[in-house]
Amino acid sequence: MALFQQDSATRTPQQRKLYALYELTYTIVDAAAALFFLVGSILFFYQSQQDPAIWLFVIGSACFALKPVLRVVREFHLLALGDIDDLAARYE
C-alpha cells in the first residue's frame, strides 16, 4: 500500500471506516481553527480583549499545525493495516 493514495484507503470496510473517521476529525480541526481565528479577529478590535484574542490565535495556529499531522498519522495507520494483510497472506 502506497502512502497518500486515496484508492488504497478504500480496500476493506475497516480501512474505509478508518479513513472516514480521520477525515471527520480533520474537518472538525479545520473548522475549529477557522472559528478560533474568526473570534480572535473580532476580539482584537477591543483593547481589553487583546489577550484572549492572542490566545485564540495561538490555539487556531495549533489546530492548523495539527492538520498535516493528522494526514500523516492516518496514512501510517492505513499502511499498518495493509501490512498486516500482507503478512497474513504470506503465511496462508
Tab-separated table of C-alpha atoms in Angstrom:
chain	number	residue	atom	x	y	z
A	1	MET	CA	0.000	0.000	0.000
A	2	ALA	CA	1.476	3.367	-1.009
A	3	LEU	CA	1.181	6.486	1.094
A	4	PHE	CA	-1.265	9.281	0.150
A	5	GLN	CA	-3.203	7.339	-2.482
A	6	GLN	CA	-6.922	7.616	-1.882
A	7	ASP	CA	-7.786	4.283	-3.517
A	8	SER	CA	-5.516	2.487	-1.042
A	9	ALA	CA	-7.742	3.726	1.778
A	10	THR	CA	-10.852	2.056	0.400
A	11	ARG	CA	-9.799	-1.549	0.073
A	12	THR	CA	-11.598	-3.013	3.069
A	13	PRO	CA	-14.565	-1.869	5.179
A	14	GLN	CA	-12.179	-1.360	8.113
A	15	GLN	CA	-9.935	0.895	6.019
A	16	ARG	CA	-12.913	2.867	4.687
A	17	LYS	CA	-14.207	3.424	8.225
A	18	LEU	CA	-10.777	4.490	9.469
A	19	TYR	CA	-10.343	6.858	6.520
A	20	ALA	CA	-13.762	8.412	7.175
A	21	LEU	CA	-13.007	8.902	10.883
A	22	TYR	CA	-9.746	10.665	10.096
A	23	GLU	CA	-11.476	12.856	7.511
A	24	LEU	CA	-14.156	13.778	10.042
A	25	THR	CA	-11.507	14.626	12.632
A	26	TYR	CA	-9.590	16.654	10.042
A	27	THR	CA	-12.726	18.623	9.168
A	28	ILE	CA	-13.530	19.306	12.838
A	29	VAL	CA	-9.977	20.551	13.470
A	30	ASP	CA	-10.172	22.705	10.333
A	31	ALA	CA	-13.491	24.249	11.409
A	32	ALA	CA	-12.196	24.826	14.959
A	33	ALA	CA	-9.111	26.607	13.620
A	34	ALA	CA	-11.258	28.873	11.465
A	35	LEU	CA	-13.609	29.602	14.365
A	36	PHE	CA	-10.736	30.425	16.739
A	37	PHE	CA	-9.231	32.786	14.178
A	38	LEU	CA	-12.581	34.450	13.440
A	39	VAL	CA	-13.432	35.030	17.100
A	40	GLY	CA	-9.848	36.126	17.814
A	41	SER	CA	-10.027	38.614	14.958
A	42	ILE	CA	-13.270	40.101	16.276
A	43	LEU	CA	-11.920	40.319	19.827
A	44	PHE	CA	-8.800	42.050	18.571
A	45	PHE	CA	-10.916	45.138	17.782
A	46	TYR	CA	-11.345	45.703	21.530
A	47	GLN	CA	-8.288	46.792	23.507
A	48	SER	CA	-9.478	44.992	26.659
A	49	GLN	CA	-9.878	41.693	24.768
A	50	GLN	CA	-6.492	41.529	23.047
A	51	ASP	CA	-5.006	38.933	25.415
A	52	PRO	CA	-7.846	36.430	24.868
A	53	ALA	CA	-7.651	37.197	21.123
A	54	ILE	CA	-3.952	36.353	21.081
A	55	TRP	CA	-4.655	33.052	22.850
A	56	LEU	CA	-7.341	32.217	20.297
A	57	PHE	CA	-4.829	32.887	17.508
A	58	VAL	CA	-2.328	30.574	19.202
A	59	ILE	CA	-4.953	27.824	19.595
A	60	GLY	CA	-6.081	28.305	15.984
A	61	SER	CA	-2.469	28.064	14.834
A	62	ALA	CA	-2.049	24.824	16.787
A	63	CYS	CA	-5.145	23.465	15.027
A	64	PHE	CA	-3.700	24.402	11.640
A	65	ALA	CA	-0.423	22.673	12.614
A	66	LEU	CA	-2.373	19.568	13.646
A	67	LYS	CA	-3.987	19.155	10.212
A	68	PRO	CA	-0.950	17.802	8.315
A	69	VAL	CA	-0.016	15.687	11.331
A	70	LEU	CA	-3.449	14.043	11.175
A	71	ARG	CA	-2.975	13.264	7.483
A	72	VAL	CA	0.422	11.634	8.066
A	73	VAL	CA	-0.830	9.643	11.067
A	74	ARG	CA	-3.825	8.474	9.018
A	75	GLU	CA	-1.576	7.305	6.199
A	76	PHE	CA	0.699	5.358	8.532
A	77	HIS	CA	-2.352	3.869	10.252
A	78	LEU	CA	-3.738	2.738	6.877
A	79	LEU	CA	-0.307	1.495	5.853
A	80	ALA	CA	-0.109	-0.603	9.001
A	81	LEU	CA	-3.489	-2.129	8.214
A	82	GLY	CA	-2.287	-3.016	4.738
A	83	ASP	CA	0.945	-4.519	6.032
A	84	ILE	CA	-0.960	-6.754	8.426
A	85	ASP	CA	-2.967	-8.078	5.474
A	86	ASP	CA	0.237	-8.656	3.521
A	87	LEU	CA	1.785	-10.532	6.431
A	88	ALA	CA	-1.285	-12.737	6.822
A	89	ALA	CA	-1.237	-13.558	3.095
A	90	ARG	CA	2.408	-14.699	3.325
A	91	TYR	CA	1.560	-17.334	5.923
A	92	GLU	CA	-1.523	-18.790	4.230
